[in-house]
XYZ file of C-alpha atoms in Angstrom:
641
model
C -23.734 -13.665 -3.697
C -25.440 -10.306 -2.492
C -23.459 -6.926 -2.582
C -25.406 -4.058 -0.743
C -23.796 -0.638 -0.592
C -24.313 2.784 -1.937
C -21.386 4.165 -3.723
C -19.614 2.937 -6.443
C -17.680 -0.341 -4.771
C -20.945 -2.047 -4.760
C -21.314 -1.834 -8.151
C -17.836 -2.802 -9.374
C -17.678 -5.653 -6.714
C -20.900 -6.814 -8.357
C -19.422 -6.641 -11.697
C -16.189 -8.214 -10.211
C -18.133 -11.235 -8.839
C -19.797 -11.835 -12.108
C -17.446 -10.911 -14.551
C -14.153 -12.791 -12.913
C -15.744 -15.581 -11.038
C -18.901 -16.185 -13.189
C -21.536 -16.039 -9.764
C -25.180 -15.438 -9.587
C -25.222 -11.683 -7.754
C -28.213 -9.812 -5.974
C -26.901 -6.204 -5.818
C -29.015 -4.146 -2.879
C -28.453 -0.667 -4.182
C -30.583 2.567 -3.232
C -33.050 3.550 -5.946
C -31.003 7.235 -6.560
C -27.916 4.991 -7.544
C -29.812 4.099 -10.782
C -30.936 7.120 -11.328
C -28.574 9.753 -10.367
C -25.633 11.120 -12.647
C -22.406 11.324 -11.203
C -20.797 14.753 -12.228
C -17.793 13.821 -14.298
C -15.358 16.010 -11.600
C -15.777 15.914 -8.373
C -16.551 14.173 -5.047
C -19.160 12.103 -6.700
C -20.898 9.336 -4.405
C -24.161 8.420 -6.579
C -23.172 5.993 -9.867
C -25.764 5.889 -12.483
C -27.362 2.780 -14.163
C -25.263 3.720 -17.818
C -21.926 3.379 -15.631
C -22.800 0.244 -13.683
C -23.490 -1.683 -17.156
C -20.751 0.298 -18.679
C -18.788 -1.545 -15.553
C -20.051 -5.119 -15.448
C -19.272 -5.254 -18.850
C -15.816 -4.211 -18.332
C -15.255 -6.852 -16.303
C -16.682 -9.596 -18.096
C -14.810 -8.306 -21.089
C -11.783 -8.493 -18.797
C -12.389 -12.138 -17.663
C -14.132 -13.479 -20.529
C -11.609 -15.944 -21.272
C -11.550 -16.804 -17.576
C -15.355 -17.626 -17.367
C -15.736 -18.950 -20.835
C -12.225 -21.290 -21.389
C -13.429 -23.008 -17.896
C -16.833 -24.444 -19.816
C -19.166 -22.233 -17.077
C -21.952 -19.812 -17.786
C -21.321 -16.706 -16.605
C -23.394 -14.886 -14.178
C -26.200 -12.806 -13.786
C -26.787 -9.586 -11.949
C -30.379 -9.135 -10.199
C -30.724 -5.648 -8.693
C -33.077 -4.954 -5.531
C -33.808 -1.375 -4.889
C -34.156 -0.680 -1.072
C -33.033 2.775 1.164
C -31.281 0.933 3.619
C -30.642 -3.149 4.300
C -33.502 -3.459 6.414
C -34.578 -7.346 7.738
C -37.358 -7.336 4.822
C -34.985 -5.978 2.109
C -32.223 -8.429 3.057
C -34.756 -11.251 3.034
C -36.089 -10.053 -0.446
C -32.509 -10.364 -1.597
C -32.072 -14.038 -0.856
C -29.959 -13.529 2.084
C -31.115 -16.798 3.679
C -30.195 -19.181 1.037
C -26.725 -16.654 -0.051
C -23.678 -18.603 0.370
C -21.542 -14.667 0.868
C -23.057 -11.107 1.322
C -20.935 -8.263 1.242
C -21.677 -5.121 3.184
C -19.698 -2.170 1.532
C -22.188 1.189 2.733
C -19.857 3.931 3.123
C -20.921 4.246 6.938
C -19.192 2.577 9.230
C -22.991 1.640 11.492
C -24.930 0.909 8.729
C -22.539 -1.912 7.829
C -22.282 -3.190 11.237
C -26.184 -3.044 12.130
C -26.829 -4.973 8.713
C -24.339 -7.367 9.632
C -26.296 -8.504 12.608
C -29.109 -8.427 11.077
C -27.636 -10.860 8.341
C -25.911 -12.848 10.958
C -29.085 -13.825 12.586
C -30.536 -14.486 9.152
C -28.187 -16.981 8.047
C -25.800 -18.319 10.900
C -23.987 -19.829 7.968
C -23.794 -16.837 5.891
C -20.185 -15.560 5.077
C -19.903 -11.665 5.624
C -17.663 -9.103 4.234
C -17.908 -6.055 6.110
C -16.962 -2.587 4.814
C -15.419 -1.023 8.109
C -12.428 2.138 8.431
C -12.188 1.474 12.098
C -9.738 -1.238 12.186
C -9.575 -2.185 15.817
C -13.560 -2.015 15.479
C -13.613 -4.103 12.994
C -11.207 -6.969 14.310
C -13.943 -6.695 17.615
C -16.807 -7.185 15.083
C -15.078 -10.045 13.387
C -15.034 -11.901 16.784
C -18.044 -11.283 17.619
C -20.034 -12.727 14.715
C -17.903 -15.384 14.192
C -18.190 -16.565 17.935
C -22.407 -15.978 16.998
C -22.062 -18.260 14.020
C -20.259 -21.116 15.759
C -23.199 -20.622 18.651
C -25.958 -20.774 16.227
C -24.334 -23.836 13.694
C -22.071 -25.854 16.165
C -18.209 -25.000 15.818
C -17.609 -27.910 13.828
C -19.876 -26.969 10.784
C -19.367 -23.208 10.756
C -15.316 -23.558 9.721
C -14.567 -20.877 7.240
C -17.768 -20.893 4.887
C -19.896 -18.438 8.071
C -16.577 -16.534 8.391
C -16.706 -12.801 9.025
C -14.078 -10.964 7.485
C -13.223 -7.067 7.258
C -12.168 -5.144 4.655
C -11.473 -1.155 4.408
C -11.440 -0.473 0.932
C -8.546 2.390 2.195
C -6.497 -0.736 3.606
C -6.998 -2.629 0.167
C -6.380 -0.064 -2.316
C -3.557 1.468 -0.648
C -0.953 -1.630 -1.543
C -1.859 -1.321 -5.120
C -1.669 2.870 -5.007
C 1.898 2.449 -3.529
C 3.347 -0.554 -5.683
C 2.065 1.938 -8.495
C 4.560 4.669 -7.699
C 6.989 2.826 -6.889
C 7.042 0.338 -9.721
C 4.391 1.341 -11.616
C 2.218 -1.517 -11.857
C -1.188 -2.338 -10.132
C -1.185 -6.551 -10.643
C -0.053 -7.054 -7.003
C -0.510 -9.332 -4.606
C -0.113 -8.753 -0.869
C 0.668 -11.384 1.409
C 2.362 -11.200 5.204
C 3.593 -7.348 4.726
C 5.010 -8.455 1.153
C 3.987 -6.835 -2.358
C 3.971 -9.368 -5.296
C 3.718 -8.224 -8.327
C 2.998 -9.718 -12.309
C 5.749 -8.595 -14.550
C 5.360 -8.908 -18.649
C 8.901 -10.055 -19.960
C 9.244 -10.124 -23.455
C 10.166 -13.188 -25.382
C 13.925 -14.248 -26.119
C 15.082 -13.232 -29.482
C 17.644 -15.533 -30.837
C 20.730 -14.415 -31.822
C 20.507 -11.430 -29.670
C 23.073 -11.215 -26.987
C 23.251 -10.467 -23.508
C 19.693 -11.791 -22.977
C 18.463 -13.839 -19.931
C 15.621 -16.281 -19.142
C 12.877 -14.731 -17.146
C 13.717 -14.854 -13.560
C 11.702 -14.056 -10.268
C 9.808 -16.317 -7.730
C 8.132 -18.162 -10.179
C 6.576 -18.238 -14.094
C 2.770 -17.284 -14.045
C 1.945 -17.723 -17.873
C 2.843 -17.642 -21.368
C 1.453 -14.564 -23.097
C -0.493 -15.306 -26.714
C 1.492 -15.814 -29.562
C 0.691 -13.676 -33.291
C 2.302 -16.766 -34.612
C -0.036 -19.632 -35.941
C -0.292 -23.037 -33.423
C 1.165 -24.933 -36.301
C 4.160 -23.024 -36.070
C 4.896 -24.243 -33.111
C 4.404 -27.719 -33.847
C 0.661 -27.998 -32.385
C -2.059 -29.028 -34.459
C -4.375 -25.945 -36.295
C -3.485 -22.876 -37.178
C -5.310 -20.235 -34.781
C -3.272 -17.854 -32.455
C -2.343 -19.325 -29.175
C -4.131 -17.293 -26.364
C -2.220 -17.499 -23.024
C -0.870 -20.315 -20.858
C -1.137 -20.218 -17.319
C 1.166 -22.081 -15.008
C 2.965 -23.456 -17.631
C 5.528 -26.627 -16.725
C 9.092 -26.219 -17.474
C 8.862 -28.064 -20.765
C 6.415 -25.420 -21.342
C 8.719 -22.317 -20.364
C 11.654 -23.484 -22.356
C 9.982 -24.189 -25.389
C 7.929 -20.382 -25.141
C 9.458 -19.651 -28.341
C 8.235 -16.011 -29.409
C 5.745 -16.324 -26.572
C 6.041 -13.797 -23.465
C 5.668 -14.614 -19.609
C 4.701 -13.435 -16.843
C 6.658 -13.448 -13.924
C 5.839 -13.467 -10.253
C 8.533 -11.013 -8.286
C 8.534 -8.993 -5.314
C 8.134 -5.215 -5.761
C 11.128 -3.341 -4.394
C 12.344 0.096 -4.795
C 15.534 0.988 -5.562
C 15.450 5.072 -4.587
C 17.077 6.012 -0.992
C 15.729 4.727 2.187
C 13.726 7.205 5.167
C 15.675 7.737 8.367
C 16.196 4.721 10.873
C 14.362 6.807 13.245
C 10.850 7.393 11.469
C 9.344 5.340 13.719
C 8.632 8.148 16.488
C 11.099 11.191 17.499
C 11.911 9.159 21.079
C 11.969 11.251 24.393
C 15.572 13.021 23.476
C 16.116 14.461 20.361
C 19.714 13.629 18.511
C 21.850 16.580 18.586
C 21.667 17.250 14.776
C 18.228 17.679 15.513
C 18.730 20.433 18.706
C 20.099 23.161 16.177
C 20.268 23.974 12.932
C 23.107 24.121 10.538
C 24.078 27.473 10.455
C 23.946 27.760 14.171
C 26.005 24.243 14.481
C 28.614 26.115 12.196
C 28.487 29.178 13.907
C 29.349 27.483 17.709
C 31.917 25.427 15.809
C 33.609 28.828 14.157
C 33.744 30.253 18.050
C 35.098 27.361 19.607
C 38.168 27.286 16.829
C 38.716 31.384 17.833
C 38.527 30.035 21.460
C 41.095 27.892 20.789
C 43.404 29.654 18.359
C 43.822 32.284 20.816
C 44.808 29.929 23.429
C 47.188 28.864 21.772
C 48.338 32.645 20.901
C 48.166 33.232 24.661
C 50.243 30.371 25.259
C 53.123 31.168 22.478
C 53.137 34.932 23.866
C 53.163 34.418 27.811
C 55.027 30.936 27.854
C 52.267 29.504 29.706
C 50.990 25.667 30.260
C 47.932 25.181 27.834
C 45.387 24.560 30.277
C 46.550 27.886 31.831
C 46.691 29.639 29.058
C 43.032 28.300 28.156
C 41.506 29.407 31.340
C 43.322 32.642 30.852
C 41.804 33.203 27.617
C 37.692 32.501 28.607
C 38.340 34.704 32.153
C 38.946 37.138 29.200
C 36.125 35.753 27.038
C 33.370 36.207 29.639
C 35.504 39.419 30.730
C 35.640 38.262 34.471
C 39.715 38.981 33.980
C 42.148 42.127 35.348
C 43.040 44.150 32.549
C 46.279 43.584 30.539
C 47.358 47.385 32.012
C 51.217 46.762 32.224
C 51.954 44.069 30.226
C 52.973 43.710 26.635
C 51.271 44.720 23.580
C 50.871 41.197 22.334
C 49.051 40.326 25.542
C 46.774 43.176 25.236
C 45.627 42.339 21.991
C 44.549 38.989 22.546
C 42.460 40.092 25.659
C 40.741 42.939 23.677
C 40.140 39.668 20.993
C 39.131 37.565 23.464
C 36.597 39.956 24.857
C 35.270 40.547 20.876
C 34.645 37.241 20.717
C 32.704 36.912 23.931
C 30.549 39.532 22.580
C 29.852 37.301 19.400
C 29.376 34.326 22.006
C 26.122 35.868 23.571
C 23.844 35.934 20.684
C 25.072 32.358 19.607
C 24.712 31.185 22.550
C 20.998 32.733 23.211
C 19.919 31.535 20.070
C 21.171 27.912 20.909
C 19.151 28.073 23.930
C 15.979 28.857 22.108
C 15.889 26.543 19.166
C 16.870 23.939 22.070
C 13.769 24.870 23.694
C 11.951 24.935 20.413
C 13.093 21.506 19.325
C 11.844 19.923 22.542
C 8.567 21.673 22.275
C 8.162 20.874 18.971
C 9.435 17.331 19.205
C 5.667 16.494 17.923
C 5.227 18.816 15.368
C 4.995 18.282 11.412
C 8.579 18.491 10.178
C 9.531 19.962 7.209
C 11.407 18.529 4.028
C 14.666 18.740 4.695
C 16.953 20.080 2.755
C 18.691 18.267 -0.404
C 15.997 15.523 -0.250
C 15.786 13.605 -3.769
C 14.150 10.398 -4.996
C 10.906 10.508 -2.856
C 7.290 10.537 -3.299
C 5.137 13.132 -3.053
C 2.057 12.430 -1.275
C -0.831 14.605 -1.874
C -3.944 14.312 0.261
C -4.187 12.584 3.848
C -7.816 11.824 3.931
C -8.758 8.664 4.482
C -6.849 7.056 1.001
C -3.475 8.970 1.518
C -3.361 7.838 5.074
C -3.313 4.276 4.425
C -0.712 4.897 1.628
C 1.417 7.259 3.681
C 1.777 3.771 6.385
C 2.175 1.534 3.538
C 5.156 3.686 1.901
C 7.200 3.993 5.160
C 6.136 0.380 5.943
C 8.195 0.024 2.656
C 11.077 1.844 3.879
C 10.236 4.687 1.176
C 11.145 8.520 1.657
C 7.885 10.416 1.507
C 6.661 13.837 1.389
C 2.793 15.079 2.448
C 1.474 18.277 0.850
C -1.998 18.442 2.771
C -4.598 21.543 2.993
C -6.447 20.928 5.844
C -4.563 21.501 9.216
C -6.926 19.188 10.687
C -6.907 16.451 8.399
C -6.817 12.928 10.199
C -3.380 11.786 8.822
C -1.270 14.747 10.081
C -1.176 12.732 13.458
C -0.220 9.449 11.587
C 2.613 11.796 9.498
C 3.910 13.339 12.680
C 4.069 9.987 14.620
C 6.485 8.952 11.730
C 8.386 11.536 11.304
C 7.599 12.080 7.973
C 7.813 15.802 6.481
C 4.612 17.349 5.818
C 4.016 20.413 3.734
C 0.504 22.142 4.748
C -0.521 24.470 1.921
C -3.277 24.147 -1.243
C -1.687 21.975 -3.621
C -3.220 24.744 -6.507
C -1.107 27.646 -5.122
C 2.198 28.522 -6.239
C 5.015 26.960 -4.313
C 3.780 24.539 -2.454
C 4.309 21.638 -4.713
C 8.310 23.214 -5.102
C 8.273 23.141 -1.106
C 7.658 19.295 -1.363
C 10.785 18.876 -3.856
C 8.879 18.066 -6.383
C 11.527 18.593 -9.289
C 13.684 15.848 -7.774
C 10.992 13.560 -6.689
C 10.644 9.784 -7.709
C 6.710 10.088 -7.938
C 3.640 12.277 -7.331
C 0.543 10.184 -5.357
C -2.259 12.778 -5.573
C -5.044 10.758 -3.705
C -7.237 13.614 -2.625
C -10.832 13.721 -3.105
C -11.306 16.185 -5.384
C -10.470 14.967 -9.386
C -9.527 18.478 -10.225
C -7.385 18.797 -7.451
C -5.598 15.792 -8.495
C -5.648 16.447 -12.216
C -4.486 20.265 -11.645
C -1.655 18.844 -9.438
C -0.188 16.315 -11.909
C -0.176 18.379 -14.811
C 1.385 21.626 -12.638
C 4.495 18.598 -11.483
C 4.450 17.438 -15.381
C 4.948 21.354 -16.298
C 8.161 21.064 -13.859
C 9.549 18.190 -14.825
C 8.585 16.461 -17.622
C 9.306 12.687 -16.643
C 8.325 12.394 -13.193
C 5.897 9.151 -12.671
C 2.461 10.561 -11.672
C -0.502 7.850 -10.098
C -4.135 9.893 -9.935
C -7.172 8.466 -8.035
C -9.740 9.877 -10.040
C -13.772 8.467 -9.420
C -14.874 8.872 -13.171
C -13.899 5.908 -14.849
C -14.400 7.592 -18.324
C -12.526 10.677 -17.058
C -10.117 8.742 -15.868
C -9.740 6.865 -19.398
C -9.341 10.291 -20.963
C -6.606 11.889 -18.934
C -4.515 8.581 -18.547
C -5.234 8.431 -22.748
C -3.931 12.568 -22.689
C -1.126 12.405 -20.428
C 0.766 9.355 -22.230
C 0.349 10.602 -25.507
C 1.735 14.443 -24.004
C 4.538 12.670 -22.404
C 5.106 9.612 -24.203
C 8.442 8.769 -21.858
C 6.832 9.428 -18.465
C 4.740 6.820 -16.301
C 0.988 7.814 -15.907
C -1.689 6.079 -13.954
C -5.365 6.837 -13.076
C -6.625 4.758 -10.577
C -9.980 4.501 -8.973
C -10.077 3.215 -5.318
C -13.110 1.401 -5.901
C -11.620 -0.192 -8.907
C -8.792 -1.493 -6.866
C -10.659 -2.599 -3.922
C -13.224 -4.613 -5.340
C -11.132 -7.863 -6.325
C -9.957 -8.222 -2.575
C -13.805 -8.238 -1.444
C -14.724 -10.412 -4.034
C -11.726 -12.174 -2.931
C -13.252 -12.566 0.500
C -16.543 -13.089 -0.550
C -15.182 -16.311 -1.997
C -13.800 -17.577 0.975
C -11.253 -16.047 3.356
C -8.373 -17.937 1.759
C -8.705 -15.675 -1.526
C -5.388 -13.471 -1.404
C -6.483 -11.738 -4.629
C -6.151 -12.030 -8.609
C -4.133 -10.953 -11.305
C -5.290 -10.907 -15.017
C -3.589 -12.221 -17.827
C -5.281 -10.961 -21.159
C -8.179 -12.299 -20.908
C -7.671 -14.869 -18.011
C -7.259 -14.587 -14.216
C -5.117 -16.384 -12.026
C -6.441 -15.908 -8.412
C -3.807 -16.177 -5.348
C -4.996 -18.329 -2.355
C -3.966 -19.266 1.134
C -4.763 -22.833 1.969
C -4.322 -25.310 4.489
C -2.639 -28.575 3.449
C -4.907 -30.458 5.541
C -8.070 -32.140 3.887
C -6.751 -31.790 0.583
C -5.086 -34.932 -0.820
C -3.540 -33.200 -3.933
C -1.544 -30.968 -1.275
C -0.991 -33.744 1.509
C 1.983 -35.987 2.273
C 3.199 -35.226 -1.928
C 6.360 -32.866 -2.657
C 5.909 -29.620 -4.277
C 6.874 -30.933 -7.415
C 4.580 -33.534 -7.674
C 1.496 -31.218 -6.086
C 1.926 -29.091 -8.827
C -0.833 -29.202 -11.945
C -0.093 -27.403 -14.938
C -3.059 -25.356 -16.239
C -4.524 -25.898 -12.912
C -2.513 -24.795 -9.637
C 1.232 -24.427 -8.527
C 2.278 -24.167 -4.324
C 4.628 -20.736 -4.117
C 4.798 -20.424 -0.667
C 4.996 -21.885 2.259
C 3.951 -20.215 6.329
C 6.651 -20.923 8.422
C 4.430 -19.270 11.240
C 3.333 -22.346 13.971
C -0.436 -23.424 13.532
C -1.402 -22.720 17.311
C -0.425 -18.799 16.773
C -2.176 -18.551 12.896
C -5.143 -19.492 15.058
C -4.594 -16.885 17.696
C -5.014 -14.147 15.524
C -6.595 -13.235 12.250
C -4.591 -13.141 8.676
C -5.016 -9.539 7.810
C -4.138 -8.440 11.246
C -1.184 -10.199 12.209
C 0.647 -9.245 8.775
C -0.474 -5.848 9.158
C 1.112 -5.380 12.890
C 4.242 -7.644 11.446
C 4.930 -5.101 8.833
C 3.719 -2.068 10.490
C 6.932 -3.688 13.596
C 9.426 -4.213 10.885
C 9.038 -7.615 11.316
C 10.589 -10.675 8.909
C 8.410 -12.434 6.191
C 6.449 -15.704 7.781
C 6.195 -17.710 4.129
C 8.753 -19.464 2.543
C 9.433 -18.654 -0.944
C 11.865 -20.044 -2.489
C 10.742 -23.706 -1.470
C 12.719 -26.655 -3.321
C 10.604 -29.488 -5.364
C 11.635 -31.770 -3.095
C 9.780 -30.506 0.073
C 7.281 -32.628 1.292
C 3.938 -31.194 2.422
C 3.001 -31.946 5.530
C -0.487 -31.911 7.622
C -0.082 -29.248 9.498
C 1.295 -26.632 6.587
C -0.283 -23.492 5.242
C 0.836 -22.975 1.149
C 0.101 -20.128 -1.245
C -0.794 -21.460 -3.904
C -1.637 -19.888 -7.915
C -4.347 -21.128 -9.957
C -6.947 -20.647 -12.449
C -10.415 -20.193 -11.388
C -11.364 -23.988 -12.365
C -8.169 -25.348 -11.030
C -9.006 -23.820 -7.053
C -12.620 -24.562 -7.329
C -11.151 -28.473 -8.071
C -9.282 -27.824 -5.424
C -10.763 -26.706 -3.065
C -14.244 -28.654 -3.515
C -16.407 -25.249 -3.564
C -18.763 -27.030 -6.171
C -19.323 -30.173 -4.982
C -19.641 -28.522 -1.636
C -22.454 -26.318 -2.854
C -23.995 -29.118 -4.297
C -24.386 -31.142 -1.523
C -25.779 -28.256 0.297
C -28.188 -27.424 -2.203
């Protein structure tokens, strides 16, 4: 595998690569990234040599039981110092005999230019780009692929010379929003959906009211303090976890926890049916404001009470005595000179009340006017708005989350400083209320509601600004659920470490984005079928989309009888026709299905008993050695080799 970039993804996707899936890595890094100290605060872009290690061993601590229980050496990390991925620097690397390189510069070109550089290379080469520009990047996709399949023949490129894009915005922004909404990063996301790994403690006999675990499916059996023998196995060392445990298994947990697989929902209120654009005609409720709706309601009930005066005094008809009473509302009528007192009175009321008409009326002509010329403008939280989240930042993180929250049908509020920030026009083409204002001045976070929000997202780019943020909401209300994206790993450790032990009955996450993007490009880096991984302890269970076809485990055999314990288990199954999952790519067709509001295309709750055919697409969980049996990557490289 070779990783070239230039910020800190490269270096965490190297460690990811190593660490969870035990390759052999050539990171292409610039020589200040090994030298250079990141500032602990700030918009820091350089990572130093100390933090990289610091990193890879993170990760191989994290998935040392993942790499070591599957009998494989773990891998090694070989660094290549170069400016830019130039032809001579990506042949230096190995790219020629690399079975994956991954392209994660922070500029959009330089990614693209390597990529063909790569491409021509290694026609077989598998390529993870690094691209913001997502209709650029679906054009990029087609074109190398379509180069590969020229260069190889169409029948031996298949998926291992895929090209596959990746915005490390796109891929950190599911995680960001399933952590303030449930609080949890170990998701999944799969055709619009948001999985997530859920920790259930074990059953305590003799307790009442307690249930088994329930959700889509049991992922593992957590370690046990108790001794093997205890249990009835053989030794007496602590059980470390099971994964994809059979129901024997599950039932006879004992004192052991599981994991279950559910889908992340949120139980808060739901945004407006109509965030999806503010249409050509406003509704009514929109036109004018309370207080004038109120005040046109209060004149129309004097209108009509002195009709009805009129009509009790002069015997009239009603309709008569209605037009009788607005001749002497717009005072267009004779006056009342020889006619009774009563009837005199209720003209000179009648013409009072026309004088209160004109300003109500004026002013309903000009918020009218105001609505429809602000029908595109930012709108404003309205009033008695609870149970939201507030979004702070719309860079290019908070603009990704923004569409992922309302994708999830979840009230949000923007608190933004720059006017001309590049998700204002994303915020204003759904409708959703914006607050523009410096999140460090007084009032602006009480503007955005924050004393009766669900959650505070502060995903600027600035730590401070984030960190200044949370602990100003946590000041106003001491158990609201706060998720920072802070760069500093270590700084990050420390205020996560701060803030739960100051508020020991509030949620707190710090997140980096390049922490939570690199498993999806090592993902794809794998192979294109990688949905993503979840750890257990020490263990990772990885989350794949495969094709029945060519795989005789899978083939023609029930979903019972596919599944392997220890190994792999089918969750899903793609209900979507083969001919259209060829007609478009995987990331983009669930994106535009979501983004419409569109139904789930898997199957979830399939039934043992369902056959497999040919033609089916399955998501499948499975340990690292189980999918590599599976899927033949070993014996494939192998026979390359």
């Amino acid at each position: 595998m070779v990783v070239c970039g230039d910020d800190g993804l490269a270096h965490r996707l190297a460690a990811e690569l190593r660490g969870v899936y035990g390759e052999q890595v050539t990171l292409v890094v610039p020589p200040a990234a090994r030298t250079e100290r990141p500032p602990v605060v700030g918009r820091a872009r350089a990572v130093s040599a100390a933090l990289f290690d610091r990193m890879v061993n993170a990760a191989v601590n994290r998935a040392g039981g993942a790499a070591g229980g599957a009998g494989e050496p773990a891998g090694s990390i070989r660094v290549v110092e170069a400016a830019e991925a130039t032809e001579a620097k990506l042949a230096e690397a190995g790219v020629e005999r690399a079975a994956a390189l991954a392209l994660v510069y922070d500029d959009d070109e330089t990614n693209i230019r390597a990529a063909l550089t790569a491409r021509r290379l290694n026609p077989r080469l598998r390529l993870v780009l690094r691209l913001y520009n997502r209709r650029l990047g679906q054009h990029i996709e087609e074109l190398l692929d379509q180069a590969a399949a020229l260069a190889t023949g169409s029948g031996d490129a298949g998926l291992d010379a895929s090209t596959t894009v990746l915005s490390d915005a796109d891929t950190a922004a599911p995680a960001l929003a399933a952590t303030a909404v449930a609080g949890t990063t170990k998701v999944v996301q799969t055709d619009g959906l948001l999985l997530r790994a859920v920790e259930r403690p074990p059953l305590r006999p003799g307790r009442p009211g307690q249930t088994a675990p329930s959700g889509l499916a049991t992922l593992a059996l957590l370690s046990s303090n108790e001794p093997a023998a205890a249990n009835g196995s053989e030794g007496g060392e602590e059980q470390g976890p099971l994964l994809l445990p059979d129901a024997a298994a599950v039932r006879g947990a004992g004192t052991r926890g599981t994991v279950v697989l559910e889908q992340v929902s949120y139980a808060g209120p739901s945004m407006p049916s109509n965030r999806g654009g503010p249409g050509v005609v406003p509704a009514f409720a929109s036109l004018f404001s309370r207080r004038l709706r109120w005040s046109l309601a209060g004149l129309v009930g004097c209108v009509a009470a002195l009709a009805v005066a009129l009509m009790v005094v002069t015997g009239e008809h009603p309709l008569y005595a209605t037009y009788m009473t607005l001749l002497d509302l717009f005072a267009i009528n004779d006056p009342a000179l020889h006619q009774s007192l009563a009837r005199q009175i209720l003209q000179l009321l009648s013409g009072l009340v026309g004088l209160l008409l004109l300003p109500v009326l004026l002013a309903a002509v000009l918020e009218a006017l105001g609505t429809f010329r602000t029908a595109s403008a930012l709108r404003k939280p309205p009033r008695g708005l609870g149970g939201h989240v507030v979004l702070l930042g719309l860079g290019k993180i908070g603009t990704r989350v923004l569409t992922r929250l309302c994708e999830l049908n979840i009230p949000v509020v923007c608190v933004e400083a720059d006017p001309e920030a590049r998700g204002l026009a994303t915020a204003r083409r759904l409708r959703v209320p914006v607050v523009l204002g410096d999140v460090t001045q007084e009032g602006v976070l009480e503007a955005a509601k924050i004393h009766r929000a669900h959650a505070l997202l502060a995903v600027t780019s600035a730590d401070t600004t984030n960190l200044e943020a949370a602990l100003y909401a946590r000041s106003v209300r001491p158990d609201l659920r706060v998720v920072l994206r802070l760069y500093d790993d270590d700084f990050a450790t420390a205020v996560y470490r701060t803030l739960r032990a100051a508020h020991p009955h509030a949620s707190t996450r710090s997140r980096s984005v390049t922490h939570l993007a690199a498993p999806a490009f090592a993902g794809a880096m794998m192979g294109r079928q990688i949905l993503g991984a979840i750890p257990v302890e020490r263990r990772v269970l990885l989350f794949a989309a495969v094709d029945v076809a060519g795989h005789p485990q899978l083939e023609d055999k029930t979903v019972g009888d596919a599944f392997r314990a220890g190994a792999w288990r089918v969750l899903a199954l793609d209900r979507t026709p083969a001919e259209e999952r060829r007609e478009e790519t995987a990331v983009e067709e669930a994106y535009e299905e979501s983004r419409a509001g569109g139904g789930s295309g898997w199957v979830w709750d399939l039934p043992d008993s369902y056959v497999l055919q040919k033609d089916d697409r399955v998501v499948l969980a499975a340990t690292r050695r189980g999918l590599a049996e599976l899927l033949g990557r070993r014996s494939r490289e192998r026979a390359g080799a």
